[in-house]
GROMACS .gro file of C-alpha atoms in nm:
model
  359
    1MET     CA    1   0.730  -2.057  -1.641
    2SER     CA    2   0.928  -2.131  -1.326
    3PHE     CA    3   0.907  -2.026  -0.962
    4LYS     CA    4   1.287  -2.037  -0.935
    5GLU     CA    5   1.355  -1.753  -1.180
    6TYR     CA    6   1.191  -1.437  -1.312
    7LYS     CA    7   1.075  -1.347  -1.662
    8THR     CA    8   0.946  -1.019  -1.799
    9ASN     CA    9   0.632  -1.091  -2.000
   10ILE     CA   10   0.321  -1.304  -1.942
   11GLU     CA   11   0.284  -1.609  -2.164
   12GLU     CA   12  -0.001  -1.850  -2.224
   13ASN     CA   13  -0.045  -2.118  -1.951
   14ASP     CA   14   0.155  -1.913  -1.699
   15THR     CA   15   0.046  -1.908  -1.337
   16ALA     CA   16  -0.004  -1.543  -1.239
   17ILE     CA   17  -0.122  -1.357  -0.929
   18LEU     CA   18  -0.402  -1.102  -0.963
   19TYR     CA   19  -0.354  -0.832  -0.699
   20LEU     CA   20  -0.670  -0.638  -0.613
   21GLY     CA   21  -0.559  -0.546  -0.261
   22PHE     CA   22  -0.339  -0.677   0.021
   23ASP     CA   23  -0.627  -0.901   0.135
   24ASN     CA   24  -0.770  -0.975  -0.210
   25MET     CA   25  -0.546  -1.179  -0.441
   26HIS     CA   26  -0.608  -1.469  -0.677
   27ALA     CA   27  -0.379  -1.727  -0.839
   28ILE     CA   28  -0.489  -1.796  -1.198
   29LYS     CA   29  -0.369  -1.989  -1.501
   30VAL     CA   30  -0.353  -1.767  -1.810
   31VAL     CA   31  -0.552  -1.954  -2.075
   32LYS     CA   32  -0.669  -1.803  -2.404
   33GLY     CA   33  -1.044  -1.759  -2.435
   34GLN     CA   34  -1.116  -1.782  -2.062
   35THR     CA   35  -1.265  -1.507  -1.844
   36PHE     CA   36  -1.202  -1.450  -1.473
   37GLN     CA   37  -1.459  -1.268  -1.260
   38THR     CA   38  -1.328  -1.009  -1.013
   39LYS     CA   39  -1.496  -0.751  -0.790
   40PHE     CA   40  -1.410  -0.496  -1.060
   41GLY     CA   41  -1.581  -0.695  -1.334
   42ALA     CA   42  -1.482  -0.958  -1.590
   43LEU     CA   43  -1.117  -0.996  -1.693
   44ARG     CA   44  -1.038  -1.156  -2.030
   45LEU     CA   45  -0.725  -1.362  -1.973
   46SER     CA   46  -0.626  -1.335  -2.342
   47ASN     CA   47  -0.562  -0.963  -2.281
   48LEU     CA   48  -0.286  -1.048  -2.031
   49ILE     CA   49  -0.067  -1.242  -2.276
   50GLY     CA   50   0.236  -1.039  -2.380
   51LYS     CA   51   0.201  -0.777  -2.107
   52PRO     CA   52   0.487  -0.729  -1.858
   53TYR     CA   53   0.447  -0.871  -1.508
   54GLY     CA   54   0.360  -0.593  -1.267
   55SER     CA   55   0.133  -0.423  -1.523
   56ARG     CA   56  -0.175  -0.235  -1.413
   57ILE     CA   57  -0.478  -0.385  -1.591
   58GLN     CA   58  -0.796  -0.185  -1.634
   59CYS     CA   59  -1.125  -0.365  -1.561
   60PRO     CA   60  -1.482  -0.235  -1.621
   61LYS     CA   61  -1.516  -0.101  -1.263
   62GLY     CA   62  -1.158  -0.059  -1.147
   63TYR     CA   63  -0.806  -0.190  -1.197
   64LEU     CA   64  -0.572  -0.463  -1.071
   65TYR     CA   65  -0.208  -0.565  -1.098
   66VAL     CA   66  -0.069  -0.887  -1.248
   67LEU     CA   67   0.225  -1.014  -1.040
   68TYR     CA   68   0.484  -1.281  -1.105
   69PRO     CA   69   0.430  -1.572  -0.863
   70THR     CA   70   0.678  -1.614  -0.580
   71PRO     CA   71   0.666  -1.878  -0.304
   72GLU     CA   72   0.540  -1.608  -0.066
   73LEU     CA   73   0.252  -1.507  -0.296
   74TRP     CA   74   0.177  -1.872  -0.372
   75THR     CA   75   0.149  -1.944   0.002
   76GLN     CA   76  -0.119  -1.675   0.029
   77ASN     CA   77  -0.318  -1.796  -0.273
   78LEU     CA   78  -0.265  -2.171  -0.316
   79PRO     CA   79  -0.558  -2.417  -0.311
   80HIS     CA   80  -0.568  -2.561   0.042
   81ARG     CA   81  -0.565  -2.939   0.054
   82THR     CA   82  -0.430  -2.941   0.412
   83GLN     CA   83  -0.329  -2.695   0.683
   84ILE     CA   84  -0.023  -2.507   0.557
   85LEU     CA   85   0.281  -2.326   0.692
   86TYR     CA   86   0.288  -1.950   0.635
   87SER     CA   87   0.579  -1.718   0.565
   88THR     CA   88   0.656  -1.646   0.933
   89ASP     CA   89   0.720  -2.015   1.010
   90ILE     CA   90   0.877  -2.083   0.668
   91SER     CA   91   1.136  -1.808   0.716
   92LEU     CA   92   1.233  -1.948   1.057
   93VAL     CA   93   1.260  -2.303   0.916
   94THR     CA   94   1.481  -2.185   0.629
   95LEU     CA   95   1.710  -1.998   0.870
   96GLN     CA   96   1.738  -2.265   1.139
   97LEU     CA   97   1.793  -2.552   0.894
   98ASP     CA   98   2.070  -2.345   0.729
   99LEU     CA   99   1.925  -2.401   0.381
  100LYS     CA  100   2.115  -2.259   0.085
  101PRO     CA  101   2.176  -2.333  -0.284
  102GLY     CA  102   2.303  -2.689  -0.310
  103SER     CA  103   2.137  -2.820   0.007
  104VAL     CA  104   1.959  -3.157  -0.003
  105VAL     CA  105   1.638  -3.158   0.201
  106VAL     CA  106   1.395  -3.436   0.301
  107GLU     CA  107   1.037  -3.328   0.379
  108SER     CA  108   0.732  -3.512   0.511
  109GLY     CA  109   0.449  -3.447   0.445
  110THR     CA  110   0.406  -3.251   0.129
  111GLY     CA  111   0.050  -3.133   0.198
  112SER     CA  112  -0.045  -2.833  -0.016
  113GLY     CA  113   0.316  -2.761  -0.115
  114SER     CA  114   0.353  -2.426   0.062
  115LEU     CA  115   0.686  -2.504   0.231
  116SER     CA  116   0.799  -2.716  -0.065
  117HIS     CA  117   0.798  -2.419  -0.306
  118ALA     CA  118   1.001  -2.208  -0.061
  119ILE     CA  119   1.258  -2.487  -0.009
  120ILE     CA  120   1.295  -2.545  -0.383
  121ARG     CA  121   1.355  -2.174  -0.445
  122THR     CA  122   1.621  -2.173  -0.170
  123VAL     CA  123   1.816  -2.488  -0.269
  124ALA     CA  124   1.802  -2.445  -0.650
  125PRO     CA  125   1.982  -2.489  -0.884
  126GLU     CA  126   2.227  -2.746  -0.740
  127GLY     CA  127   2.016  -2.871  -0.448
  128HIS     CA  128   1.723  -3.111  -0.434
  129LEU     CA  129   1.408  -3.172  -0.230
  130TYR     CA  130   1.278  -3.520  -0.149
  131THR     CA  131   0.919  -3.480  -0.032
  132PHE     CA  132   0.693  -3.758   0.098
  133GLU     CA  133   0.312  -3.764   0.125
  134PHE     CA  134   0.104  -4.055   0.263
  135HIS     CA  135  -0.214  -3.945   0.079
  136GLU     CA  136  -0.193  -4.069  -0.282
  137GLN     CA  137  -0.419  -3.806  -0.441
  138ARG     CA  138  -0.243  -3.517  -0.268
  139ALA     CA  139   0.095  -3.654  -0.375
  140GLN     CA  140  -0.020  -3.672  -0.738
  141ILE     CA  141  -0.164  -3.317  -0.736
  142ALA     CA  142   0.158  -3.182  -0.582
  143LYS     CA  143   0.363  -3.358  -0.851
  144GLU     CA  144   0.149  -3.199  -1.125
  145GLU     CA  145   0.184  -2.854  -0.968
  146PHE     CA  146   0.564  -2.883  -0.956
  147VAL     CA  147   0.568  -2.972  -1.327
  148GLU     CA  148   0.333  -2.683  -1.409
  149HIS     CA  149   0.547  -2.439  -1.208
  150GLY     CA  150   0.869  -2.549  -1.377
  151VAL     CA  151   1.045  -2.685  -1.067
  152SER     CA  152   1.005  -3.061  -1.120
  153ASP     CA  153   1.381  -3.101  -1.184
  154PHE     CA  154   1.453  -2.997  -0.824
  155VAL     CA  155   1.200  -3.214  -0.640
  156THR     CA  156   1.112  -3.582  -0.608
  157VAL     CA  157   0.759  -3.655  -0.484
  158THR     CA  158   0.697  -3.997  -0.326
  159HIS     CA  159   0.368  -4.145  -0.206
  160LYS     CA  160   0.467  -4.318   0.118
  161ASP     CA  161   0.380  -4.344   0.488
  162VAL     CA  162   0.718  -4.264   0.640
  163CYS     CA  163   0.598  -4.328   0.996
  164GLN     CA  164   0.540  -4.690   0.904
  165ASP     CA  165   0.783  -4.756   0.618
  166GLY     CA  166   1.055  -4.494   0.671
  167PHE     CA  167   1.215  -4.269   0.409
  168GLY     CA  168   1.433  -4.535   0.251
  169LEU     CA  169   1.719  -4.285   0.214
  170ASN     CA  170   2.070  -4.321   0.355
  171GLY     CA  171   2.324  -4.046   0.420
  172ILE     CA  172   2.213  -3.795   0.153
  173ALA     CA  173   2.033  -3.510   0.337
  174ASP     CA  174   2.166  -3.189   0.488
  175ALA     CA  175   1.833  -3.128   0.662
  176VAL     CA  176   1.506  -3.307   0.741
  177PHE     CA  177   1.167  -3.146   0.801
  178LEU     CA  178   0.883  -3.340   0.967
  179ASP     CA  179   0.519  -3.226   0.966
  180LEU     CA  180   0.352  -3.541   1.098
  181PRO     CA  181   0.095  -3.633   1.364
  182ARG     CA  182   0.346  -3.880   1.517
  183PRO     CA  183   0.688  -3.738   1.427
  184TRP     CA  184   0.870  -3.959   1.681
  185ASP     CA  185   0.790  -4.262   1.463
  186ALA     CA  186   0.992  -4.113   1.175
  187ILE     CA  187   1.295  -3.980   1.365
  188THR     CA  188   1.499  -4.302   1.340
  189SER     CA  189   1.453  -4.307   0.962
  190ALA     CA  190   1.526  -3.933   0.946
  191LYS     CA  191   1.855  -3.990   1.127
  192GLN     CA  192   1.952  -4.250   0.865
  193ALA     CA  193   1.869  -4.002   0.586
  194LEU     CA  194   2.104  -3.735   0.724
  195LYS     CA  195   2.463  -3.723   0.598
  196ARG     CA  196   2.734  -3.892   0.804
  197GLU     CA  197   2.893  -3.553   0.872
  198GLY     CA  198   2.571  -3.451   1.043
  199GLY     CA  199   2.281  -3.218   0.970
  200ARG     CA  200   1.978  -3.037   1.106
  201LEU     CA  201   1.626  -3.162   1.181
  202CYS     CA  202   1.301  -2.971   1.233
  203SER     CA  203   0.967  -3.104   1.356
  204PHE     CA  204   0.644  -2.903   1.334
  205SER     CA  205   0.374  -2.992   1.589
  206PRO     CA  206   0.059  -2.800   1.688
  207CYS     CA  207   0.041  -2.946   2.043
  208ILE     CA  208   0.294  -2.914   2.324
  209GLU     CA  209   0.243  -3.281   2.420
  210GLN     CA  210   0.370  -3.381   2.075
  211VAL     CA  211   0.673  -3.158   2.127
  212GLN     CA  212   0.753  -3.318   2.464
  213LYS     CA  213   0.746  -3.673   2.328
  214THR     CA  214   0.945  -3.573   2.017
  215CYS     CA  215   1.217  -3.414   2.233
  216GLU     CA  216   1.245  -3.732   2.444
  217ILE     CA  217   1.304  -3.948   2.135
  218LEU     CA  218   1.550  -3.695   1.988
  219GLN     CA  219   1.759  -3.709   2.307
  220GLN     CA  220   1.754  -4.090   2.307
  221LEU     CA  221   1.877  -4.101   1.945
  222GLY     CA  222   2.172  -3.868   2.007
  223PHE     CA  223   2.045  -3.537   1.870
  224GLU     CA  224   2.178  -3.225   2.043
  225ASP     CA  225   2.102  -2.851   2.068
  226ILE     CA  226   1.730  -2.930   2.095
  227THR     CA  227   1.522  -2.611   2.090
  228SER     CA  228   1.147  -2.551   2.053
  229MET     CA  229   1.016  -2.219   1.923
  230GLU     CA  230   0.687  -2.051   1.843
  231CYS     CA  231   0.691  -1.779   1.577
  232LEU     CA  232   0.414  -1.518   1.612
  233VAL     CA  233   0.364  -1.171   1.469
  234LYS     CA  234   0.294  -0.918   1.743
  235ASN     CA  235   0.115  -0.597   1.641
  236TYR     CA  236   0.176  -0.286   1.853
  237ASP     CA  237  -0.079  -0.005   1.860
  238VAL     CA  238   0.142   0.308   1.878
  239ARG     CA  239  -0.039   0.624   1.987
  240THR     CA  240   0.035   0.971   2.125
  241LEU     CA  241  -0.135   1.006   2.463
  242ASN     CA  242  -0.239   1.343   2.597
  243LEU     CA  243  -0.290   1.338   2.974
  244PRO     CA  244  -0.368   1.628   3.210
  245ILE     CA  245  -0.112   1.703   3.480
  246ALA     CA  246  -0.261   1.683   3.828
  247ASP     CA  247  -0.350   2.032   3.954
  248LEU     CA  248  -0.295   2.027   4.332
  249GLY     CA  249  -0.329   2.401   4.379
  250LYS     CA  250  -0.112   2.709   4.329
  251ASN     CA  251   0.177   2.557   4.521
  252SER     CA  252   0.162   2.226   4.333
  253THR     CA  253   0.523   2.117   4.281
  254LEU     CA  254   0.423   1.872   4.006
  255LEU     CA  255   0.234   2.133   3.803
  256ASN     CA  256   0.499   2.403   3.849
  257THR     CA  257   0.779   2.164   3.748
  258ALA     CA  258   0.586   2.057   3.438
  259LEU     CA  259   0.521   2.419   3.337
  260GLU     CA  260   0.888   2.508   3.386
  261GLU     CA  261   0.998   2.211   3.175
  262LYS     CA  262   0.749   2.304   2.905
  263LYS     CA  263   0.869   2.666   2.908
  264ALA     CA  264   1.234   2.556   2.891
  265CYS     CA  265   1.160   2.324   2.596
  266LYS     CA  266   0.979   2.605   2.416
  267GLU     CA  267   1.273   2.844   2.469
  268ILE     CA  268   1.519   2.582   2.338
  269GLU     CA  269   1.305   2.524   2.028
  270GLU     CA  270   1.271   2.898   1.959
  271LYS     CA  271   1.644   2.950   2.011
  272ALA     CA  272   1.725   2.662   1.774
  273ASP     CA  273   1.490   2.807   1.512
  274SER     CA  274   1.643   3.155   1.543
  275VAL     CA  275   1.997   3.013   1.511
  276LYS     CA  276   1.890   2.821   1.203
  277ILE     CA  277   1.739   3.135   1.046
  278GLN     CA  278   2.052   3.334   1.134
  279ASN     CA  279   2.277   3.073   0.972
  280GLU     CA  280   2.064   3.071   0.657
  281THR     CA  281   2.078   3.453   0.642
  282GLU     CA  282   2.457   3.450   0.677
  283ASP     CA  283   2.484   3.187   0.403
  284LEU     CA  284   2.270   3.406   0.179
  285LYS     CA  285   2.491   3.711   0.245
  286THR     CA  286   2.802   3.507   0.167
  287LYS     CA  287   2.649   3.395  -0.162
  288GLU     CA  288   2.557   3.754  -0.246
  289LYS     CA  289   2.917   3.865  -0.200
  290SER     CA  290   3.060   3.582  -0.410
  291GLU     CA  291   2.783   3.573  -0.674
  292PRO     CA  292   2.586   3.896  -0.733
  293MET     CA  293   2.225   3.819  -0.828
  294ASP     CA  294   1.932   4.003  -0.985
  295THR     CA  295   1.699   4.210  -0.763
  296ASP     CA  296   1.394   3.993  -0.850
  297ILE     CA  297   1.568   3.669  -0.752
  298LYS     CA  298   1.694   3.829  -0.430
  299GLU     CA  299   1.342   3.941  -0.334
  300LYS     CA  300   1.203   3.592  -0.398
  301LEU     CA  301   1.470   3.427  -0.181
  302THR     CA  302   1.415   3.682   0.098
  303SER     CA  303   1.038   3.619   0.098
  304LYS     CA  304   1.101   3.243   0.113
  305ASP     CA  305   1.329   3.289   0.417
  306LYS     CA  306   1.058   3.493   0.590
  307ASP     CA  307   0.803   3.219   0.527
  308LYS     CA  308   1.045   2.962   0.670
  309SER     CA  309   1.101   3.170   0.983
  310ASN     CA  310   0.726   3.215   1.036
  311LYS     CA  311   0.669   2.842   0.996
  312ALA     CA  312   0.953   2.766   1.239
  313VAL     CA  313   0.799   2.992   1.505
  314ASP     CA  314   0.449   2.851   1.457
  315LYS     CA  315   0.571   2.490   1.458
  316SER     CA  316   0.633   2.488   1.834
  317LYS     CA  317   0.273   2.597   1.897
  318LEU     CA  318   0.110   2.320   1.692
  319ARG     CA  319   0.090   1.946   1.744
  320THR     CA  320   0.028   1.747   1.428
  321ASP     CA  321   0.006   1.395   1.575
  322PHE     CA  322  -0.247   1.210   1.358
  323ASP     CA  323  -0.285   0.947   1.632
  324LEU     CA  324  -0.340   1.190   1.922
  325ILE     CA  325  -0.566   1.062   2.201
  326GLY     CA  326  -0.706   1.305   2.455
  327LYS     CA  327  -0.799   1.672   2.472
  328LYS     CA  328  -0.546   1.937   2.365
  329GLU     CA  329  -0.491   2.174   2.656
  330GLN     CA  330  -0.212   2.402   2.768
  331TYR     CA  331  -0.102   2.201   3.072
  332ASN     CA  332  -0.130   1.852   2.925
  333PHE     CA  333   0.154   1.606   2.902
  334PHE     CA  334   0.221   1.429   2.567
  335PHE     CA  335   0.400   1.098   2.528
  336LYS     CA  336   0.420   0.800   2.288
  337THR     CA  337   0.299   0.459   2.396
  338GLY     CA  338   0.287   0.117   2.233
  339VAL     CA  339   0.027  -0.137   2.346
  340PHE     CA  340  -0.011  -0.493   2.222
  341PRO     CA  341  -0.329  -0.701   2.259
  342GLN     CA  342  -0.356  -0.934   2.559
  343ASN     CA  343  -0.496  -1.217   2.347
  344MET     CA  344  -0.294  -1.289   2.035
  345PRO     CA  345  -0.462  -1.515   1.778
  346GLY     CA  346  -0.243  -1.687   1.522
  347HIS     CA  347  -0.096  -1.996   1.692
  348THR     CA  348  -0.002  -2.242   1.420
  349GLY     CA  349   0.238  -2.475   1.597
  350TYR     CA  350   0.573  -2.530   1.764
  351LEU     CA  351   0.896  -2.572   1.569
  352THR     CA  352   1.149  -2.806   1.730
  353PHE     CA  353   1.505  -2.781   1.594
  354CYS     CA  354   1.803  -3.002   1.670
  355THR     CA  355   2.145  -3.098   1.535
  356LEU     CA  356   2.301  -3.435   1.459
  357TYR     CA  357   2.678  -3.408   1.493
  358PRO     CA  358   2.923  -3.647   1.322
  359SER     CA  359   2.946  -3.975   1.510
   0.00000   0.00000   0.00000
């Protein structure tokens, strides 16, 4: 199998994603004779072989779906050997580094391979990824995963401390990505790895102090368009609020204005509904003249029109907001509001992007 292309049916030794819910997924290797335990009971992996990806599989106490692995699904389910980048940051990196099929990318460090799989999918089939990892065991495991996932032809894994020894590459890369504790130590070597016609560089750092020092070195080495970003998902809680209008007495201007506006809106809605019903009736009469119809069919259509008109009249009286907050009363004021939380968890790090122009 391969992460860079899609196939229809599940085969033995494939990596597949078991989907039990948006927050309950598992990456498995389909091996004959093995059993995988889920919250819905035991799943015999032999039963998956030959079935199409996306199939619904029945378990003793429920069902699940078998999905074809993509870099996004792999990011959510991979075995964590290090902290990883998630899809929000990965998408921004791919965009800002201008990655496309045929691009040559240098990455350090490899870590758990989350970003690596996304880069490979983007640059294949003509491009290539050179990824460096200072931890020997992690480098070896990543190399084995790339072979197992069918993408080893598009990636070269090297066990090396690039902060100390450099990349050892000259003028071959369109883009460089650094995920290092001391990225400024690798920037000189990264500059040498970029093509003579220039390229893009990205550095990922969790602390703002690292970003500041990295930016200083980038300026000294001639990089331009230096920008630091933080990519966060902001959730808005959208609700319909129902607030009472202040009653300041019979001569209350605020209350009287609100009631007049409400009455005007109601009249407009009723008028629009009546015009709509009138138009539909005229259309029906026109059809009757051009195409005579049976009495039974005519009665059915007439009864349907009556139902529609009744619903149209009643619609203005009812509010069907599922997210309504507050008490429903005649003089209340309704409006939509979107509120986001004051404290937003989810900080992963800062992404610093820059450009090296031709010298």
